[in-house]
Structures are given as structure tokens and as C-alpha cells.
Coordinates of C-alpha atoms and ligand atoms in Angstrom, one line a residue:
M1 CA 0.0 -0.1 0.0
T2 CA 1.4 3.5 -1.1
D3 CA 2.3 6.2 1.4
V4 CA 1.4 9.7 1.0
P5 CA 4.5 11.5 -0.6
A6 CA 6.4 14.0 1.4
A7 CA 5.6 17.7 0.9
T8 CA 8.2 19.4 -1.6
E9 CA 9.4 22.7 0.1
D10 CA 11.0 25.2 -2.1
K11 CA 12.6 28.2 0.0
N12 CA 12.0 30.5 -2.9
Q13 CA 8.3 30.0 -2.8
S14 CA 6.5 32.2 -0.1
L15 CA 3.8 34.8 0.2
T16 CA 4.5 38.2 2.0
V17 CA 1.4 39.1 3.9
R18 CA 1.1 42.7 5.5
D19 CA -1.3 43.1 8.2
N20 CA -2.6 46.7 8.0
R21 CA -3.9 46.6 11.5
T22 CA -0.4 46.4 12.8
G23 CA 1.9 47.3 10.1
S24 CA 3.6 43.9 10.6
E25 CA 4.7 41.8 7.6
Y26 CA 5.0 38.0 7.6
D27 CA 6.5 35.4 5.0
V28 CA 4.3 32.6 4.6
P29 CA 5.9 29.6 2.8
I30 CA 4.1 28.2 -0.4
V31 CA 4.4 24.3 -0.4
D32 CA 2.9 22.5 -3.4
G33 CA 1.0 25.6 -4.3
A34 CA -0.7 26.1 -1.1
I35 CA -0.1 28.1 2.3
Q36 CA -0.6 26.4 5.5
A37 CA -3.8 27.8 7.2
A38 CA -2.0 27.3 10.6
D39 CA 0.7 30.0 9.3
L40 CA -2.0 32.5 9.0
G41 CA -3.2 31.6 12.5
K42 CA 0.1 33.2 13.6
I43 CA -1.0 36.6 12.3
R44 CA -2.6 38.4 15.3
T45 CA -2.8 42.0 16.6
D46 CA -1.9 41.0 20.0
E47 CA -1.3 37.9 22.3
D48 CA -5.0 38.0 23.5
T49 CA -6.8 37.9 20.1
P50 CA -7.1 34.9 18.0
G51 CA -5.0 34.7 14.8
I52 CA -6.5 35.1 11.3
A53 CA -8.6 32.3 10.2
V54 CA -9.7 31.3 6.8
Y55 CA -13.6 31.3 6.1
D56 CA -14.5 28.8 3.4
P57 CA -17.9 27.2 3.5
G58 CA -18.0 24.2 1.2
F59 CA -14.0 24.0 1.1
V60 CA -14.3 25.9 -2.1
N61 CA -10.5 26.8 -2.0
T62 CA -9.3 24.8 0.9
A63 CA -7.0 21.7 0.5
S64 CA -7.9 19.2 3.4
C65 CA -5.3 16.7 2.5
R66 CA -2.3 15.8 0.1
S67 CA -3.4 12.9 -2.2
A68 CA -1.8 10.6 -4.7
V69 CA -5.1 8.7 -5.6
T70 CA -6.8 10.8 -8.2
F71 CA -5.8 13.8 -10.4
I72 CA -8.3 16.1 -12.1
D73 CA -7.6 19.0 -14.5
G74 CA -11.2 20.5 -14.9
E75 CA -10.2 23.1 -17.5
K76 CA -8.7 20.5 -19.9
G77 CA -11.2 17.7 -18.9
I78 CA -8.6 15.3 -17.6
L79 CA -9.4 12.4 -15.0
E80 CA -6.6 10.0 -13.8
Y81 CA -6.6 7.2 -11.2
R82 CA -3.1 6.9 -9.9
G83 CA -1.9 8.6 -13.0
Y84 CA -3.7 6.3 -15.6
P85 CA -6.1 8.2 -17.7
I86 CA -9.8 7.2 -17.2
E87 CA -10.2 6.5 -20.8
Q88 CA -7.7 3.8 -21.0
L89 CA -8.9 2.3 -17.9
A90 CA -12.5 2.2 -19.2
E91 CA -11.3 0.8 -22.4
K92 CA -8.7 -1.9 -21.4
S93 CA -9.0 -2.6 -17.7
N94 CA -12.0 -3.9 -15.5
F95 CA -13.5 -2.8 -12.2
L96 CA -11.7 -5.3 -10.0
E97 CA -8.4 -4.4 -11.4
V98 CA -9.2 -0.6 -10.9
N99 CA -10.0 -1.5 -7.4
Y100 CA -6.6 -3.1 -7.0
L101 CA -5.0 0.1 -8.5
L102 CA -6.8 2.5 -6.4
I103 CA -6.2 0.6 -3.2
H104 CA -2.6 -0.5 -3.7
G105 CA -1.4 2.5 -5.8
E106 CA 0.0 0.4 -8.6
L107 CA -1.3 -2.2 -11.3
P108 CA -1.2 -5.8 -10.0
T109 CA 1.0 -8.5 -11.5
K110 CA -0.7 -11.6 -12.8
E111 CA -0.4 -13.3 -9.4
Q112 CA -1.5 -10.3 -7.5
Y113 CA -4.4 -9.9 -9.5
D114 CA -5.5 -13.5 -9.3
N115 CA -5.2 -13.5 -5.5
W116 CA -7.1 -10.1 -5.4
V117 CA -10.1 -11.5 -7.6
H118 CA -10.1 -14.7 -5.5
E119 CA -10.1 -12.7 -2.2
I120 CA -12.9 -10.4 -3.3
T121 CA -14.9 -13.4 -4.8
Y122 CA -14.7 -15.5 -1.5
H123 CA -16.0 -12.5 0.7
T124 CA -19.2 -11.8 -1.2
F125 CA -21.3 -13.6 1.4
V126 CA -22.7 -11.7 4.3
H127 CA -23.7 -13.0 7.7
E128 CA -27.2 -14.5 7.7
N129 CA -28.2 -12.0 10.6
V130 CA -27.5 -9.2 7.9
K131 CA -30.2 -10.8 5.9
T132 CA -32.6 -11.0 8.8
F133 CA -31.7 -7.4 9.7
M134 CA -32.3 -6.2 6.2
Q135 CA -35.7 -7.9 6.0
G136 CA -36.8 -6.0 8.9
F137 CA -37.0 -2.6 6.8
R138 CA -40.4 -1.4 5.7
Y139 CA -41.6 -2.8 2.5
D140 CA -41.0 0.6 0.7
A141 CA -37.5 1.5 2.1
H142 CA -35.3 3.4 -0.1
P143 CA -32.5 1.2 -1.2
M144 CA -29.9 4.0 -0.3
G145 CA -31.1 4.2 3.4
M146 CA -30.8 0.3 3.5
L147 CA -27.4 0.3 2.1
M148 CA -26.2 3.1 4.4
A149 CA -27.5 1.3 7.4
S150 CA -26.2 -2.3 6.3
V151 CA -22.6 -0.9 5.6
G152 CA -22.6 0.7 9.0
A153 CA -24.0 -2.4 10.6
L154 CA -21.1 -4.7 9.2
S155 CA -18.9 -3.0 11.9
T156 CA -20.8 -4.8 14.5
F157 CA -20.0 -8.1 12.6
Y158 CA -16.3 -7.4 12.4
P159 CA -15.4 -5.6 15.6
D160 CA -11.7 -6.3 14.8
A161 CA -12.2 -3.6 12.2
R162 CA -11.6 -1.1 14.9
N163 CA -7.9 -2.0 14.9
I164 CA -7.2 0.3 12.1
S165 CA -3.5 0.6 12.8
D166 CA -2.9 -3.0 11.7
P167 CA -2.1 -3.3 7.8
D168 CA -3.4 -6.8 7.5
N169 CA -6.5 -6.0 9.4
R170 CA -7.2 -2.9 7.2
H171 CA -6.7 -5.0 4.1
M172 CA -9.2 -7.6 5.4
Q173 CA -11.9 -4.9 6.0
I174 CA -11.2 -3.4 2.5
V175 CA -11.8 -6.8 0.8
R176 CA -14.8 -7.4 2.7
M177 CA -16.3 -4.1 1.9
I178 CA -15.5 -4.3 -1.8
A179 CA -16.9 -7.9 -1.9
K180 CA -20.1 -7.2 0.1
M181 CA -21.2 -4.1 -1.4
P182 CA -22.9 -5.5 -4.3
T183 CA -24.6 -8.2 -2.1
L184 CA -26.0 -5.4 0.1
G185 CA -26.9 -3.2 -2.9
A186 CA -28.7 -6.1 -4.7
W187 CA -30.6 -7.1 -1.5
S188 CA -31.9 -3.5 -0.9
F189 CA -33.0 -3.5 -4.7
R190 CA -34.9 -6.9 -4.2
H191 CA -36.4 -5.9 -0.9
A192 CA -38.4 -3.0 -2.4
Q193 CA -39.7 -5.4 -5.1
G194 CA -40.8 -8.1 -2.4
K195 CA -38.6 -10.8 -4.1
P196 CA -36.4 -13.2 -2.3
Y197 CA -32.9 -12.2 -1.8
I198 CA -30.4 -14.0 -4.1
Y199 CA -27.1 -15.3 -2.7
P200 CA -23.8 -14.5 -4.6
D201 CA -22.8 -16.9 -7.4
N202 CA -19.1 -17.1 -7.0
E203 CA -18.6 -18.7 -10.4
L204 CA -19.5 -15.2 -12.0
G205 CA -17.3 -12.3 -12.2
Y206 CA -17.9 -9.2 -9.8
T207 CA -20.2 -7.3 -12.0
A208 CA -22.0 -10.4 -13.6
N209 CA -22.5 -11.9 -10.0
F210 CA -24.2 -8.4 -9.1
L211 CA -26.7 -8.6 -12.0
S212 CA -27.5 -12.2 -11.0
M213 CA -28.2 -11.2 -7.3
L214 CA -30.3 -8.2 -8.8
F215 CA -32.3 -10.1 -11.5
K216 CA -32.3 -13.9 -11.1
M217 CA -35.8 -15.5 -10.5
S218 CA -36.3 -19.3 -10.9
E219 CA -33.6 -20.1 -13.5
K220 CA -30.7 -22.3 -12.2
K221 CA -28.1 -19.7 -13.3
F222 CA -28.5 -16.2 -14.4
E223 CA -26.0 -15.1 -17.0
A224 CA -26.5 -11.6 -18.1
D225 CA -25.6 -10.5 -21.7
E226 CA -21.7 -9.7 -21.8
R227 CA -22.3 -6.3 -23.4
L228 CA -24.5 -5.4 -20.3
V229 CA -21.9 -6.9 -17.8
K230 CA -19.3 -4.9 -19.7
A231 CA -21.3 -1.6 -19.7
L232 CA -22.0 -1.9 -16.1
D233 CA -18.5 -2.6 -15.3
V234 CA -17.3 0.5 -17.2
L235 CA -19.8 2.6 -15.3
F236 CA -18.4 1.4 -12.0
I237 CA -14.9 2.3 -13.3
L238 CA -16.1 5.8 -14.2
H239 CA -17.6 6.3 -10.8
A240 CA -14.7 4.7 -8.9
D241 CA -13.0 7.9 -7.5
H242 CA -13.3 11.7 -8.0
E243 CA -10.8 13.2 -5.4
Q244 CA -12.3 15.2 -2.6
N245 CA -16.0 15.3 -3.5
C246 CA -18.7 15.5 -0.8
S247 CA -18.9 11.8 0.1
T248 CA -15.2 11.3 0.0
N249 CA -14.8 14.2 2.3
A250 CA -17.5 12.5 4.8
V251 CA -15.4 9.3 4.6
R252 CA -12.2 11.1 5.5
S253 CA -13.9 13.5 8.0
V254 CA -15.5 10.4 10.0
G255 CA -12.5 8.3 9.4
S256 CA -10.3 10.9 11.0
S257 CA -11.7 10.0 14.3
Q258 CA -10.2 6.7 13.8
V259 CA -13.5 4.9 13.8
D260 CA -13.7 1.6 11.7
P261 CA -14.0 1.7 8.1
Y262 CA -17.5 0.5 7.8
S263 CA -18.7 3.4 9.9
A264 CA -16.7 5.9 7.8
V265 CA -18.1 4.4 4.4
A266 CA -21.6 4.4 5.9
A267 CA -21.1 8.3 6.2
G268 CA -19.8 8.3 2.7
V269 CA -23.1 6.5 1.5
G270 CA -25.1 9.1 3.6
A271 CA -23.5 12.0 1.9
L272 CA -24.0 10.5 -1.6
Y273 CA -27.7 10.0 -0.8
G274 CA -28.3 13.7 -1.1
P275 CA -29.7 15.1 -4.3
L276 CA -26.8 17.5 -4.7
H277 CA -24.3 14.7 -5.0
G278 CA -25.8 11.4 -6.4
G279 CA -29.0 12.3 -7.6
A280 CA -28.7 14.5 -10.8
N281 CA -29.0 11.6 -13.4
E282 CA -32.6 11.2 -12.1
A283 CA -33.4 14.8 -12.8
V284 CA -32.0 14.3 -16.3
L285 CA -34.6 11.7 -17.0
R286 CA -37.5 13.7 -15.7
M287 CA -36.2 16.7 -17.9
L288 CA -36.1 14.6 -20.9
R289 CA -39.5 13.1 -20.4
R290 CA -40.9 16.6 -19.9
I291 CA -39.5 17.8 -23.1
G292 CA -41.1 14.8 -24.7
S293 CA -39.9 15.4 -28.4
K294 CA -37.2 16.8 -30.4
E295 CA -39.6 19.7 -31.6
N296 CA -39.9 20.9 -28.0
I297 CA -36.0 21.4 -27.5
P298 CA -35.9 24.9 -28.9
S299 CA -38.4 26.3 -26.4
F300 CA -36.9 24.4 -23.8
I301 CA -33.4 25.9 -24.5
E302 CA -35.0 29.3 -24.5
G303 CA -36.3 28.7 -21.1
V304 CA -32.9 27.8 -19.8
K305 CA -31.5 30.7 -21.3
N306 CA -34.1 33.1 -19.7
G307 CA -33.1 31.5 -16.4
N308 CA -36.4 29.6 -15.8
E309 CA -34.8 26.4 -15.3
K310 CA -31.5 24.4 -15.8
L311 CA -30.3 22.1 -18.5
M312 CA -29.7 18.9 -16.1
G313 CA -26.6 17.0 -16.7
F314 CA -24.8 20.0 -17.9
G315 CA -22.2 22.0 -16.2
H316 CA -19.9 20.9 -13.1
R317 CA -18.0 22.6 -10.4
V318 CA -14.6 21.3 -11.6
Y319 CA -15.0 20.4 -15.3
K320 CA -15.0 23.6 -17.4
N321 CA -14.8 21.2 -20.5
Y322 CA -16.3 18.1 -21.5
D323 CA -16.5 15.6 -18.6
P324 CA -14.2 12.8 -19.8
R325 CA -16.5 10.4 -18.1
A326 CA -19.6 11.6 -20.3
R327 CA -17.9 10.9 -23.4
I328 CA -17.3 7.4 -22.4
I329 CA -20.8 6.9 -21.0
K330 CA -22.4 8.2 -24.3
K331 CA -20.4 5.2 -25.9
S332 CA -21.5 2.8 -23.5
A333 CA -25.2 3.8 -24.0
E334 CA -24.8 2.8 -27.5
D335 CA -23.5 -0.6 -26.5
V336 CA -26.3 -1.0 -24.0
F337 CA -29.1 -0.1 -26.3
E338 CA -27.9 -2.5 -28.9
V339 CA -29.1 -5.2 -26.4
T340 CA -32.1 -3.5 -24.8
G341 CA -33.5 -1.6 -27.7
T342 CA -33.1 2.1 -27.7
N343 CA -34.7 4.5 -25.4
P344 CA -36.5 7.2 -27.3
L345 CA -35.2 9.7 -24.7
L346 CA -31.8 9.1 -26.2
D347 CA -32.7 10.9 -29.4
I348 CA -33.8 13.9 -27.3
A349 CA -30.7 13.9 -25.2
L350 CA -28.4 13.6 -28.3
E351 CA -30.2 16.5 -30.1
L352 CA -30.2 18.6 -26.7
E353 CA -26.4 18.0 -26.4
K354 CA -25.9 19.0 -30.2
I355 CA -27.8 22.3 -29.8
A356 CA -26.5 23.3 -26.4
L357 CA -22.9 22.7 -27.7
E358 CA -23.4 25.2 -30.4
D359 CA -25.2 27.8 -28.4
D360 CA -23.3 30.8 -27.1
Y361 CA -25.2 30.6 -23.8
F362 CA -23.7 27.3 -23.0
V363 CA -20.3 27.9 -24.9
S364 CA -19.4 31.1 -23.0
R365 CA -20.2 29.6 -19.6
K366 CA -18.3 26.5 -20.4
L367 CA -21.3 24.0 -19.8
Y368 CA -20.7 20.7 -21.1
P369 CA -22.4 17.3 -20.5
N370 CA -21.4 15.8 -17.2
V371 CA -21.3 12.2 -16.1
D372 CA -25.0 12.2 -15.4
F373 CA -26.2 13.4 -18.7
Y374 CA -26.3 9.8 -20.1
S375 CA -26.0 7.5 -17.2
G376 CA -29.6 7.7 -16.2
L377 CA -30.7 6.6 -19.6
I378 CA -28.3 3.5 -19.3
Y379 CA -29.7 2.5 -15.8
E380 CA -33.2 2.9 -17.0
A381 CA -32.4 0.5 -20.0
F382 CA -31.2 -2.0 -17.3
Q383 CA -34.7 -1.4 -15.7
F384 CA -33.5 0.0 -12.6
P385 CA -35.9 2.4 -10.9
P386 CA -34.4 5.8 -10.1
E387 CA -33.9 5.1 -6.3
M388 CA -31.3 2.5 -7.4
F389 CA -29.3 4.8 -9.5
T390 CA -27.4 6.2 -6.3
V391 CA -26.8 2.5 -5.0
L392 CA -25.0 1.9 -8.3
F393 CA -22.8 5.1 -7.9
A394 CA -22.2 3.9 -4.2
I395 CA -20.9 0.5 -5.5
G396 CA -18.6 2.0 -8.0
R397 CA -17.3 4.6 -5.5
T398 CA -16.4 2.2 -2.7
P399 CA -12.9 1.6 -3.8
G400 CA -12.4 5.4 -4.0
W401 CA -13.7 5.9 -0.5
L402 CA -11.6 2.9 0.8
A403 CA -8.3 4.2 -1.1
Q404 CA -8.7 7.8 0.4
W405 CA -9.4 6.2 3.9
L406 CA -6.4 4.2 3.8
E407 CA -4.4 7.2 2.6
L408 CA -5.8 9.1 5.5
V409 CA -5.0 6.7 8.2
Q410 CA -1.4 6.3 7.0
D411 CA -0.9 10.1 6.7
K412 CA 1.1 11.3 9.5
E413 CA -0.1 15.0 8.7
Q414 CA -3.6 14.2 9.3
K415 CA -5.5 15.1 12.3
I416 CA -9.1 14.7 13.5
A417 CA -11.2 16.9 11.2
R418 CA -12.4 19.8 13.2
P419 CA -13.1 23.0 11.4
K420 CA -13.2 26.4 13.1
Q421 CA -16.1 28.5 13.2
I422 CA -16.8 32.3 13.2
Y423 CA -18.9 32.7 16.2
T424 CA -22.0 35.1 15.6
G425 CA -24.3 34.4 18.7
D426 CA -24.7 36.2 22.0
R427 CA -22.1 36.1 24.9
Q428 CA -22.1 36.1 28.5
L429 CA -25.9 36.3 29.1
E430 CA -27.3 35.9 32.5
F431 CA -29.1 32.7 32.9
V432 CA -32.7 32.9 34.5
P433 CA -34.0 29.7 35.8
A434 CA -37.5 28.5 34.0
S435 CA -39.2 28.8 37.5
E436 CA -38.6 32.7 37.3
R437 CA -38.8 33.1 33.6
W438 CA -42.2 31.5 33.4
K439 CA -43.9 33.2 36.2
Ligands
ACO501 N1 -28.0 24.9 -17.1 C1 -28.1 26.3 -17.3 N2 -27.3 27.1 -16.9 C2 -26.3 26.6 -16.1 C3 -26.3 25.3 -15.7 C4 -27.1 24.4 -16.3 N3 -26.9 23.0 -16.1 N4 -25.2 25.1 -14.9 C5 -24.6 26.3 -14.7 N5 -25.4 27.3 -15.4 C6 -25.0 28.7 -15.6 C7 -25.5 29.3 -14.1 O1 -26.8 29.9 -14.4 C8 -24.5 30.5 -14.1 O2 -24.8 31.4 -15.1 P1 -24.6 33.1 -14.8 O3 -23.0 33.2 -14.8 O4 -25.2 33.9 -15.8 O5 -25.1 33.3 -13.5 C9 -23.2 29.9 -14.7 O6 -23.7 28.9 -15.7 C10 -22.2 29.3 -13.8 O7 -22.9 28.2 -12.9 P2 -22.7 28.0 -11.4 O8 -23.9 27.7 -10.8 O9 -21.8 29.1 -10.8 O10 -21.8 26.8 -11.5 P3 -21.4 25.9 -10.2 O11 -20.1 25.4 -10.5 O12 -21.6 26.6 -9.0 O13 -22.4 24.8 -10.4 C11 -23.4 22.7 -10.9 C12 -22.1 23.5 -10.8 C13 -24.1 22.6 -9.6 C14 -23.1 21.3 -11.5 C15 -24.4 23.4 -12.1 O14 -23.6 23.4 -13.3 C16 -25.7 22.7 -12.2 O15 -26.6 22.8 -11.5 N6 -26.0 21.7 -13.3 C17 -27.0 20.9 -13.2 C18 -27.1 19.9 -12.3 C19 -26.3 18.6 -12.7 O16 -26.1 18.1 -13.8 N7 -25.5 18.2 -11.7 C20 -24.5 17.0 -11.7 C21 -23.2 17.4 -11.5 S1 -22.1 16.1 -11.7 C22 -22.0 15.3 -10.3 O17 -22.4 15.7 -9.1 C23 -21.9 13.8 -10.4

């Protein structure tokens, strides 16, 4: 497993800060393009007042860690896992190999790969009590709520997971979590449909086994079309990590208390559950349905330009260019529709994209399709209900969460996450007991 590389300090790189309250000047070192917030804390008017703090809701310009897992250049539309371009991984690798890469930091040898696949395959089953526990949810329970609770519950089945300082122990929990996530995800899907939970089929590959647990009924063996298996595997690869996004930050923040990894990942699932993070592809489907036909696109675009609504699946906080994942997903959509028959909404999506990419409103604001523009269409072709879309995202993101967690617990610079606040409330009020206030 890889360590976080040491910071590279260059003595010539510094920032001179002049405090106009006192006239004092401070040299603040710049390391890896960043200054240490703690250095600003040394800037104070006198011994009794607190130093300068950085106010940054949403961490818009605050690095919380140094990481060697994922690189993104949003301006150029580049995404790399451990240095490998996403396009190459999606085309030539598979999800389990990408898991290995993210967790271990380098590609496996043949022997390492075979061992890894063996380990993951033989931990797909969960304790029978997990099944009983999941069956206790209401008939209409949201699968993400079930997944979040079940992942958290695994910490009670593996109390040894608390020993996060032992590398072998950490490895064991990582294997368990990657292996069991599809089982929990598939069961949360079957639950809402009132169908029996299907046990893993360890003769199948990771993604094929997941499809079997989702869709198998009375047949002896469920073997999905290879093209569908490949398309879902690619979707998992595309979602495997995206550096310090909301859910990864949740995993790191909770993990920084040195809790077990199941509890930390359960926090990540919770963060992903929110509509601002994992739910945009569902909104794309609703939008395409509302547009209804190609003839209605121009008036819809006018509405977007007038600020009446948004073109869902377009725009991204980081990517100011074509989201590289969207391009790959578009190709996967074609492969899936070859098997399932086309979705009439695809034609609307393609036309919408064509018109938007030529329109100055979108071009000038650097609004391009993001990963969610086409993913919902694919998931619908698999006959997943919208509530399942985020579960699929969570299964794909699990290796990323774990790679980031592993990096966190080995990083000597990391501390328990504890942001500062700027206090805006009252001070030093005189407490009057209820018996006197309510007279
Ligand atoms: N449709 C129309 N206009 C848009 C869109 C859009 N989808 N996205 C941004 N804009 C416009 C904004 O109105 C703003 O215009 P203005 O300068 O005239 O005010 C400008 O583009 C900049 O937009 P911001 O909101 O400042 O960009 P921000 O980085 O804060 O938002 C976000 C990014 C939230 C993704 C936004 O583009 C959006 O809401 N897109 C639609 C929802 C979506 O697809 N989300 C999925 C993101 S991918 C993921 O999370 C996995």
C-alpha cells in the first residue's frame, strides 16, 4: 500500500502578507501551491486576540489533504486514477483491477490480480443475520437508506475492524467491503420489490454476479448479456473515485476520528444519498420526459437561457470542459441500447447536447455534459428504478472511498477533522431559571 508522498518545500516560494492593522509583515511559505492555514493563525494583533482564520464554507478553495489517488484538471477535462487516464482504464481494464490500482497505488502482477479476485470473490457472502436485519426494513424502504444502514451494521459483525493501525486488518476490511457492497446493494433492490434475496454466485465475475443477485428468479443460473456486464463494469470504473468530493470528504472526516472503516464508508453512503451529490441523473430523466420530443427542444433551451430552469446533466463545479466520463458513457449507452433496444429519450438527449454545444449561452459559460447526462438513460435501460441509481454509484465509488480512507489513516500530517467557526451568537448572558422566567 502506498504512503502519502512528502511535501516538497521550495525556500524561494513564499507569500508576503502585510497586516494593515499592525503594519507587521509575515513570510508565509508556499508548499505544493498552497499555504498552511496554521501559518495565517500566527498573524494576530496582540497575544490575547485569535490569529487570522480562513472562512471557506464548502471548502471551495481549501485543500484538506495531500493525495496521490486521483488527478483532475477540470479546465482540460482530464481525470486520472493513480496517473492512468480514465479513458484507458475504461477501455482496457476492468472494475476489480481498477479497485486494486486505487487501493494499492499500482497495477497488479498476474499473481497479485488472481489473488485479489480470489479474495474479493470469496467474501461476497454476508452473515445470515445481515439478511434478517435487512428484511426488517419497511416494504418501501429506499435502497440507499438500507445500504447505508447495512454497511454501518457490518462494523458490529467485524469488531476487529476497529484495529485500524494493523495493515493486515485494514486489508481484510477493505476486501470485505468491496466484496459485500454488491450483495447489500442487490438485496436492498430486491427488498422493495418483495422478491427473495439471491445469494452470490461465486462462479461469476464481480459485475455479472451483481446482475445475477439483482435479476435472478427461478432459473438455475443467471448469466447476463456480456455487453451489459461490460457496460455496467465501465460505469463502475467511471465512478470509482473523484478526489475530494462531498462523500469522500465525509469518509475522511468521519475516518479521522479513527473509527472503523465500515462506519466511515456508511457516512460516505449518507453523503451520496443527497440530491446535490448522487441524484442528478434522475433529474435528467425527468427533464427529458418533460421535453417529450425533439420539436420541443428549442423552446426548452429558450427557457434555460431565460433563467427559468437548468439543463440538467450539464455543467460541473470542476470540469469547465467536456467531462471525460460523459464521453465514455455516451459510447456505453450505444452498446447497451444494442441489447435492450433504444430508449426514445436518447434521441432527445443527443439533439439537446448538439444544440447546447453550439449555443453561445452554454459555450461562453463552459457548460458541457457531465457524467449524469447519459448515465440515467443507461440505468433505465437496465430497468433500474431511479432510487437504485445512487446505489450503483455507491458500489462504484467504494474503492475510491477506501483508497482515500487508507491514505488518510497512513498520513502522519492528518488530524481529527475539526473546522473552526466564526461565532456570531450572544455572549455572557445571565441565565434565569425556568421557574422565574415562566412566572
Ligand atoms: N443549465 C443552465 N445554466 C447553467 C447550468 C445548467 N445546467 N449550470 C450552470 N449554469 C449557469 C449558471 O446559471 C451561471 O450562469 P450566470 O453566470 O449567468 O449566473 C453559470 O452557468 C455558472 O454556474 P454556477 O452555478 O456558478 O456553477 P457551479 O459550479 O456553482 O455549479 C453545477 C455546478 C451545480 C453542477 C451546475 O452546473 C448545475 O446545477 N448543473 C445541473 C445539475 C447537474 O447536472 N448536476 C450534476 C453534477 S455532476 C455530479 O455531481 C456527479
